[in-house]
Amino acid sequence: MPQIQSERLIQHFIELVKIDSESRNEKAISETLAEQLGAMGFEVHKQAVDAAISNGHNLYARLPGTLPGQILLSCHMDTVTPGNGIEPVIEDGIIRSKGDTILGGDDKSGIAAIMEAVRCIQEQGLAHQSIELAFTVNEECGLHGSKLFDMSLVQAKTGIVLDSGGPIGTIITTAPGAETMKVTITGKPAHAGLAPETGINALTVAADAISKMKLSRIDEETTANIGTVQGGGATNIVMPTLVMEAEARSLDDDKLAAQVAHMVETFEQAAERHGAQVTIERSREYDAYRLSDDEALVQGIKAAFAANGIDAMTKSTGGGSDANVFNAKGLQTVNLSTGMAKVHTCEEEIAVADLVAISDFLFTYLSR
């Protein structure tokens, strides 16, 4: 069995989560990791991104190996808010924040696990396959770092993102595509008390559309949601404009296209019925991916978990990750659980045993 130095792993994880790195503010964490990886013998390349995306940079790093094969390992460096001034505490084998911030295990648990596994392989003088790293900025606000990641130096044909929850051994082989919509309904203002019939209420138009729209759980593969609604200025004015932000997701690209078309058509028909105008700005956020259990990448991951006494399982998810983007870029990629739980909340936590277990897996996978 691997011999991960759990105390060093925990201390490095705590060191990383204490570095403020909310999305777009990854300069400090990216500089720290670049220096640490360089000290470990990685060839490190800092990839510049637009300042609107981050004040830091994507990191590509490579450590040549002597075993056959090569793999790209990836995590994102940013966290959601509130993620500044994190104070980790360890109680009964569980690492969590003091309670007024997130923990940052999403996704610094993956970073710490990768680096501890490599350190142990090096210290034990073990042969390993060639290791490539992609540490990305601004994943949380739309997978921006991976979308901008320069793949020209990447030699691997397969990748592993470590950015999911669930039991250790969870392999995300299927994830949805997603499309967002910004819907602006333009009606006509009027005095709500003196002449409401001369106006066109944008909210009435929206309500008409939504009442006829398939939303929430569409089927086992497809969801749709209207997440934000903004409009109106005063109670005595017939609402002239309304802006909504919506999304649709599906594991099946054809179903996604059909759901989006349905939502667009329903808004347009409601606007026409009421004499209003509607404009819809659409953006494809990421494409779906689906890998068979028979793929060599999946089989190799399962074998490494099995060698550590873990019965790994493949599953689908309703969320997107950098794995979606890397698959779209031609790198066959899965997403693995690091054991992170209650992410994006101030109750976020990770078990020390899970952090050690995912580090153990990486040790075994890279040195087999």
Protein backbone atom coordinates (compact mmCIF):
# COMPACT_ATOMS: atom_id res chain seq x y z
CA MET A 1 0.00 0.00 0.00
CA PRO A 2 1.14 3.58 -0.59
CA GLN A 3 2.82 5.44 2.22
CA ILE A 4 1.41 8.93 2.02
CA GLN A 5 2.73 11.32 4.63
CA SER A 6 -0.65 12.36 5.96
CA GLU A 7 0.60 15.12 8.25
CA ARG A 8 2.47 16.82 5.42
CA LEU A 9 -0.55 16.40 3.16
CA ILE A 10 -2.86 18.02 5.72
CA GLN A 11 -0.46 20.87 6.43
CA HIS A 12 -0.03 21.59 2.72
CA PHE A 13 -3.80 21.54 2.22
CA ILE A 14 -4.26 23.96 5.12
CA GLU A 15 -1.51 26.19 3.73
CA LEU A 16 -3.26 26.32 0.36
CA VAL A 17 -6.75 27.07 1.67
CA LYS A 18 -5.38 29.94 3.74
CA ILE A 19 -4.31 31.68 0.52
CA ASP A 20 -7.15 33.97 -0.61
CA SER A 21 -8.13 32.93 -4.13
CA GLU A 22 -11.73 33.81 -4.88
CA SER A 23 -12.45 33.69 -8.60
CA ARG A 24 -10.49 36.33 -10.55
CA ASN A 25 -8.03 36.74 -7.65
CA GLU A 26 -5.75 33.75 -8.20
CA LYS A 27 -2.42 35.58 -8.48
CA ALA A 28 -1.14 34.56 -5.05
CA ILE A 29 -2.12 30.90 -5.32
CA SER A 30 -0.82 30.55 -8.87
CA GLU A 31 2.54 32.12 -7.93
CA THR A 32 2.83 29.88 -4.86
CA LEU A 33 2.06 26.71 -6.79
CA ALA A 34 4.39 27.63 -9.65
CA GLU A 35 7.24 28.00 -7.15
CA GLN A 36 6.40 24.76 -5.32
CA LEU A 37 6.08 22.73 -8.52
CA GLY A 38 9.36 24.11 -9.82
CA ALA A 39 11.08 23.03 -6.58
CA MET A 40 9.67 19.52 -7.13
CA GLY A 41 11.31 19.31 -10.54
CA PHE A 42 8.36 20.15 -12.75
CA GLU A 43 8.89 22.24 -15.85
CA VAL A 44 6.37 25.01 -15.23
CA HIS A 45 4.74 27.32 -17.77
CA LYS A 46 2.58 30.25 -16.71
CA GLN A 47 -0.20 30.88 -19.22
CA ALA A 48 -1.46 34.43 -19.31
CA VAL A 49 -5.22 35.05 -19.36
CA ASP A 50 -7.27 38.18 -19.88
CA ALA A 51 -7.22 40.45 -16.83
CA ALA A 52 -11.02 40.34 -16.74
CA ILE A 53 -10.78 36.58 -16.15
CA SER A 54 -8.06 36.60 -13.50
CA ASN A 55 -5.17 38.58 -12.07
CA GLY A 56 -3.27 35.28 -12.01
CA HIS A 57 -2.50 32.74 -14.70
CA ASN A 58 -3.20 29.16 -15.70
CA LEU A 59 -0.40 26.75 -14.88
CA TYR A 60 0.88 23.98 -17.13
CA ALA A 61 3.58 21.74 -15.64
CA ARG A 62 5.31 18.58 -16.81
CA LEU A 63 7.40 15.95 -15.01
CA PRO A 64 8.84 13.36 -17.40
CA GLY A 65 8.65 9.74 -16.30
CA THR A 66 10.26 6.44 -17.20
CA LEU A 67 7.13 4.26 -17.18
CA PRO A 68 5.01 3.98 -20.33
CA GLY A 69 2.12 6.38 -20.65
CA GLN A 70 1.34 9.91 -19.60
CA ILE A 71 -1.62 11.55 -17.96
CA LEU A 72 -2.80 15.12 -17.46
CA LEU A 73 -4.07 15.87 -13.94
CA SER A 74 -6.16 18.98 -13.43
CA CYS A 75 -7.68 21.09 -10.65
CA HIS A 76 -8.91 24.65 -10.47
CA MET A 77 -7.22 27.14 -8.18
CA ASP A 78 -10.13 29.50 -7.48
CA THR A 79 -12.83 29.27 -4.84
CA VAL A 80 -16.35 30.62 -4.50
CA THR A 81 -17.22 33.34 -2.02
CA PRO A 82 -16.95 33.83 0.92
CA GLY A 83 -13.43 32.51 0.51
CA ASN A 84 -11.14 35.12 2.09
CA GLY A 85 -9.55 34.72 5.50
CA ILE A 86 -10.30 31.00 5.73
CA GLU A 87 -9.44 29.49 9.11
CA PRO A 88 -9.43 25.69 8.87
CA VAL A 89 -10.13 23.56 11.92
CA ILE A 90 -9.77 19.78 12.36
CA GLU A 91 -12.26 18.00 14.59
CA ASP A 92 -12.71 14.23 14.83
CA GLY A 93 -10.89 13.64 11.56
CA ILE A 94 -12.89 16.24 9.63
CA ILE A 95 -11.40 19.44 8.19
CA ARG A 96 -13.81 22.38 7.95
CA SER A 97 -13.66 26.14 8.17
CA LYS A 98 -14.33 28.07 11.36
CA GLY A 99 -17.84 28.56 9.95
CA ASP A 100 -17.93 32.02 8.40
CA THR A 101 -16.31 31.04 5.10
CA ILE A 102 -16.17 28.11 2.73
CA LEU A 103 -13.26 25.69 3.28
CA GLY A 104 -11.73 25.69 -0.19
CA GLY A 105 -11.49 21.92 -0.55
CA ASP A 106 -13.18 22.68 -3.84
CA ASP A 107 -10.68 22.39 -5.39
CA LYS A 108 -7.53 22.67 -3.32
CA SER A 109 -8.03 19.14 -1.98
CA GLY A 110 -7.19 17.88 -5.46
CA ILE A 111 -4.11 20.07 -5.72
CA ALA A 112 -2.77 18.93 -2.35
CA ALA A 113 -3.45 15.28 -3.17
CA ILE A 114 -1.60 15.44 -6.50
CA MET A 115 1.45 17.13 -5.04
CA GLU A 116 1.67 14.80 -2.04
CA ALA A 117 1.45 11.73 -4.26
CA VAL A 118 4.26 13.02 -6.48
CA ARG A 119 6.41 13.94 -3.49
CA CYS A 120 6.06 10.43 -2.08
CA ILE A 121 6.88 8.79 -5.43
CA GLN A 122 10.01 10.93 -5.69
CA GLU A 123 11.10 10.30 -2.11
CA GLN A 124 10.74 6.55 -2.57
CA GLY A 125 12.66 6.66 -5.84
CA LEU A 126 9.85 4.98 -7.76
CA ALA A 127 9.42 4.99 -11.51
CA HIS A 128 6.30 6.79 -12.73
CA GLN A 129 4.55 7.69 -15.94
CA SER A 130 4.99 11.19 -17.33
CA ILE A 131 2.83 13.63 -15.38
CA GLU A 132 1.30 16.78 -16.81
CA LEU A 133 -0.64 19.28 -14.74
CA ALA A 134 -3.28 21.83 -15.67
CA PHE A 135 -4.14 24.13 -12.77
CA THR A 136 -6.81 26.56 -13.94
CA VAL A 137 -8.15 29.95 -12.88
CA ASN A 138 -11.77 31.07 -12.65
CA GLU A 139 -13.51 27.74 -12.97
CA GLU A 140 -16.34 28.69 -10.65
CA CYS A 141 -17.70 31.55 -12.78
CA GLY A 142 -17.97 29.56 -16.01
CA LEU A 143 -14.97 27.24 -16.57
CA HIS A 144 -13.09 30.23 -17.98
CA GLY A 145 -9.58 29.03 -17.17
CA SER A 146 -9.95 25.68 -18.92
CA LYS A 147 -11.63 27.31 -21.90
CA LEU A 148 -8.55 29.54 -22.29
CA PHE A 149 -6.04 26.79 -21.48
CA ASP A 150 -3.34 26.48 -24.14
CA MET A 151 -3.21 22.80 -25.07
CA SER A 152 -0.21 23.14 -27.41
CA LEU A 153 2.28 21.75 -24.87
CA VAL A 154 0.03 18.91 -23.70
CA GLN A 155 1.30 15.50 -24.84
CA ALA A 156 -1.15 13.27 -22.96
CA LYS A 157 -4.24 11.92 -24.69
CA THR A 158 -6.16 11.36 -21.45
CA GLY A 159 -6.82 13.40 -18.36
CA ILE A 160 -8.18 13.26 -14.82
CA VAL A 161 -9.88 16.23 -13.18
CA LEU A 162 -10.10 15.99 -9.38
CA ASP A 163 -13.12 18.15 -8.68
CA SER A 164 -16.10 16.17 -7.47
CA GLY A 165 -17.72 14.93 -4.28
CA GLY A 166 -19.09 11.60 -3.17
CA PRO A 167 -17.33 8.49 -1.92
CA ILE A 168 -13.68 8.01 -2.86
CA GLY A 169 -13.69 5.89 -6.01
CA THR A 170 -16.46 7.88 -7.71
CA ILE A 171 -15.60 8.34 -11.40
CA ILE A 172 -17.73 10.86 -13.31
CA THR A 173 -17.88 9.46 -16.84
CA THR A 174 -21.00 11.35 -17.99
CA ALA A 175 -21.74 15.04 -17.52
CA PRO A 176 -24.24 17.41 -19.12
CA GLY A 177 -23.93 20.18 -21.64
CA ALA A 178 -25.38 23.54 -20.63
CA GLU A 179 -26.74 26.62 -22.37
CA THR A 180 -27.64 29.90 -20.71
CA MET A 181 -30.15 32.51 -21.86
CA LYS A 182 -30.60 36.17 -21.01
CA VAL A 183 -34.21 37.05 -21.84
CA THR A 184 -35.30 40.69 -22.10
CA ILE A 185 -39.02 41.36 -22.44
CA THR A 186 -39.97 44.88 -23.49
CA GLY A 187 -43.55 45.97 -22.94
CA LYS A 188 -44.98 49.46 -22.63
CA PRO A 189 -45.15 51.70 -19.56
CA ALA A 190 -48.37 53.32 -18.40
CA HIS A 191 -49.79 54.79 -15.19
CA ALA A 192 -50.97 51.82 -13.20
CA GLY A 193 -53.84 53.74 -11.64
CA LEU A 194 -54.97 56.08 -14.40
CA ALA A 195 -54.58 54.05 -17.60
CA PRO A 196 -53.18 50.55 -17.03
CA GLU A 197 -54.96 49.23 -20.13
CA THR A 198 -52.75 51.41 -22.35
CA GLY A 199 -49.59 49.65 -21.13
CA ILE A 200 -48.10 46.23 -21.75
CA ASN A 201 -46.84 44.63 -18.55
CA ALA A 202 -43.60 42.75 -19.14
CA LEU A 203 -44.25 40.65 -16.05
CA THR A 204 -47.60 39.51 -17.42
CA VAL A 205 -45.85 38.43 -20.61
CA ALA A 206 -43.22 36.53 -18.62
CA ALA A 207 -45.84 34.86 -16.44
CA ASP A 208 -47.79 33.77 -19.52
CA ALA A 209 -44.64 32.23 -21.02
CA ILE A 210 -43.53 30.52 -17.83
CA SER A 211 -46.96 29.02 -17.24
CA LYS A 212 -46.62 27.18 -20.55
CA MET A 213 -42.95 26.26 -20.19
CA LYS A 214 -41.44 22.92 -19.20
CA LEU A 215 -39.04 23.66 -16.34
CA SER A 216 -37.17 21.97 -13.49
CA ARG A 217 -36.73 18.21 -14.07
CA ILE A 218 -37.62 17.54 -17.71
CA ASP A 219 -36.49 13.90 -17.77
CA GLU A 220 -33.74 11.77 -16.26
CA GLU A 221 -31.14 13.53 -18.41
CA THR A 222 -32.45 17.08 -18.74
CA THR A 223 -33.16 20.07 -16.48
CA ALA A 224 -34.15 23.71 -16.99
CA ASN A 225 -34.33 26.67 -14.65
CA ILE A 226 -35.06 30.37 -14.51
CA GLY A 227 -32.64 31.66 -11.93
CA THR A 228 -32.88 35.46 -11.83
CA VAL A 229 -35.67 37.97 -12.54
CA GLN A 230 -35.23 41.74 -12.53
CA GLY A 231 -37.76 44.39 -13.49
CA GLY A 232 -39.93 47.25 -12.45
CA GLY A 233 -39.28 50.53 -10.70
CA ALA A 234 -42.46 51.58 -8.92
CA THR A 235 -45.87 50.16 -8.03
CA ASN A 236 -47.70 52.88 -9.97
CA ILE A 237 -46.02 52.08 -13.29
CA VAL A 238 -46.98 49.18 -15.54
CA MET A 239 -43.73 47.26 -15.73
CA PRO A 240 -42.12 48.17 -19.07
CA THR A 241 -39.15 45.77 -19.09
CA LEU A 242 -38.13 42.53 -17.44
CA VAL A 243 -34.82 40.67 -17.64
CA MET A 244 -34.47 37.00 -16.76
CA GLU A 245 -31.52 34.64 -16.75
CA ALA A 246 -32.23 31.00 -17.46
CA GLU A 247 -30.38 27.78 -18.24
CA ALA A 248 -30.94 24.32 -19.62
CA ARG A 249 -28.75 21.24 -19.13
CA SER A 250 -28.81 17.74 -20.54
CA LEU A 251 -26.62 14.68 -20.82
CA ASP A 252 -27.92 14.42 -24.40
CA ASP A 253 -27.04 17.24 -26.81
CA ASP A 254 -30.19 16.71 -28.91
CA LYS A 255 -32.38 16.96 -25.81
CA LEU A 256 -30.55 20.12 -24.79
CA ALA A 257 -31.17 21.69 -28.19
CA ALA A 258 -34.84 20.73 -28.03
CA GLN A 259 -35.30 22.19 -24.53
CA VAL A 260 -33.65 25.48 -25.46
CA ALA A 261 -35.74 25.73 -28.64
CA HIS A 262 -38.89 25.11 -26.58
CA MET A 263 -37.99 27.86 -24.10
CA VAL A 264 -37.16 30.36 -26.84
CA GLU A 265 -40.34 29.59 -28.76
CA THR A 266 -42.50 29.86 -25.64
CA PHE A 267 -41.10 33.31 -24.81
CA GLU A 268 -41.52 34.49 -28.40
CA GLN A 269 -45.10 33.28 -28.64
CA ALA A 270 -46.08 34.95 -25.36
CA ALA A 271 -44.53 38.24 -26.48
CA GLU A 272 -46.46 38.07 -29.74
CA ARG A 273 -49.75 37.41 -27.95
CA HIS A 274 -49.34 40.51 -25.79
CA GLY A 275 -47.80 42.82 -28.37
CA ALA A 276 -44.46 42.93 -26.55
CA GLN A 277 -40.91 42.49 -27.80
CA VAL A 278 -38.45 39.85 -26.63
CA THR A 279 -34.71 39.47 -27.20
CA ILE A 280 -32.83 36.34 -26.14
CA GLU A 281 -29.05 36.17 -25.83
CA ARG A 282 -27.88 32.55 -25.82
CA SER A 283 -24.51 31.16 -24.75
CA ARG A 284 -23.33 27.56 -24.91
CA GLU A 285 -21.44 27.18 -21.64
CA TYR A 286 -20.04 23.70 -22.21
CA ASP A 287 -20.76 20.48 -24.09
CA ALA A 288 -21.78 17.14 -22.64
CA TYR A 289 -19.36 14.24 -22.43
CA ARG A 290 -19.94 10.51 -22.07
CA LEU A 291 -17.25 7.84 -21.67
CA SER A 292 -17.83 4.10 -21.73
CA ASP A 293 -16.79 1.96 -18.77
CA ASP A 294 -14.75 -0.04 -21.29
CA GLU A 295 -12.38 2.85 -22.05
CA ALA A 296 -8.77 2.15 -21.11
CA LEU A 297 -8.68 5.35 -19.02
CA VAL A 298 -11.62 4.20 -16.90
CA GLN A 299 -10.31 0.65 -16.57
CA GLY A 300 -6.88 1.90 -15.49
CA ILE A 301 -8.41 4.15 -12.83
CA LYS A 302 -10.58 1.30 -11.53
CA ALA A 303 -7.55 -0.98 -11.36
CA ALA A 304 -5.55 1.53 -9.30
CA PHE A 305 -8.44 1.98 -6.87
CA ALA A 306 -8.85 -1.79 -6.64
CA ALA A 307 -5.15 -2.18 -5.80
CA ASN A 308 -5.85 0.09 -2.82
CA GLY A 309 -8.87 -1.92 -1.74
CA ILE A 310 -11.50 0.48 -3.14
CA ASP A 311 -14.30 -0.70 -5.41
CA ALA A 312 -14.60 2.28 -7.77
CA MET A 313 -17.87 3.13 -9.51
CA THR A 314 -18.77 5.20 -12.56
CA LYS A 315 -21.68 7.59 -12.47
CA SER A 316 -23.21 10.62 -14.17
CA THR A 317 -23.59 14.10 -12.74
CA GLY A 318 -25.81 17.11 -13.33
CA GLY A 319 -22.95 19.59 -13.04
CA GLY A 320 -20.25 20.79 -15.38
CA SER A 321 -16.51 20.93 -14.69
CA ASP A 322 -13.22 21.50 -16.47
CA ALA A 323 -13.56 17.87 -17.62
CA ASN A 324 -16.32 19.00 -20.00
CA VAL A 325 -14.00 21.56 -21.56
CA PHE A 326 -11.00 19.24 -21.85
CA ASN A 327 -13.14 16.58 -23.52
CA ALA A 328 -14.34 19.19 -26.01
CA LYS A 329 -10.68 20.08 -26.67
CA GLY A 330 -9.98 16.45 -27.60
CA LEU A 331 -8.50 15.23 -24.30
CA GLN A 332 -10.44 12.22 -23.03
CA THR A 333 -11.09 13.19 -19.41
CA VAL A 334 -13.00 11.99 -16.35
CA ASN A 335 -13.72 13.74 -13.06
CA LEU A 336 -12.90 12.04 -9.74
CA SER A 337 -14.17 12.66 -6.23
CA THR A 338 -11.73 13.91 -3.61
CA GLY A 339 -14.31 13.40 -0.87
CA MET A 340 -15.22 17.09 -0.65
CA ALA A 341 -18.69 17.64 0.82
CA LYS A 342 -21.19 20.51 1.27
CA VAL A 343 -19.21 22.59 -1.20
CA HIS A 344 -20.17 26.21 -1.90
CA THR A 345 -21.43 26.56 1.68
CA CYS A 346 -19.88 27.63 4.98
CA GLU A 347 -20.45 24.03 6.15
CA GLU A 348 -18.01 22.67 3.53
CA GLU A 349 -15.82 19.85 4.86
CA ILE A 350 -13.52 17.01 3.91
CA ALA A 351 -12.48 13.96 5.90
CA VAL A 352 -8.77 13.50 6.49
CA ALA A 353 -9.20 9.83 5.55
CA ASP A 354 -10.66 10.79 2.16
CA LEU A 355 -7.87 13.26 1.43
CA VAL A 356 -5.35 10.54 2.24
CA ALA A 357 -7.25 7.97 0.15
CA ILE A 358 -7.33 10.08 -3.01
CA SER A 359 -3.61 10.80 -2.55
CA ASP A 360 -3.04 7.05 -2.18
CA PHE A 361 -4.92 6.47 -5.43
CA LEU A 362 -2.78 8.97 -7.31
CA PHE A 363 0.38 7.43 -5.90
CA THR A 364 -0.70 4.00 -7.14
CA TYR A 365 -2.04 5.18 -10.50
CA LEU A 366 1.08 7.16 -11.40
CA SER A 367 3.60 4.51 -10.33
CA ARG A 368 1.91 1.34 -11.65
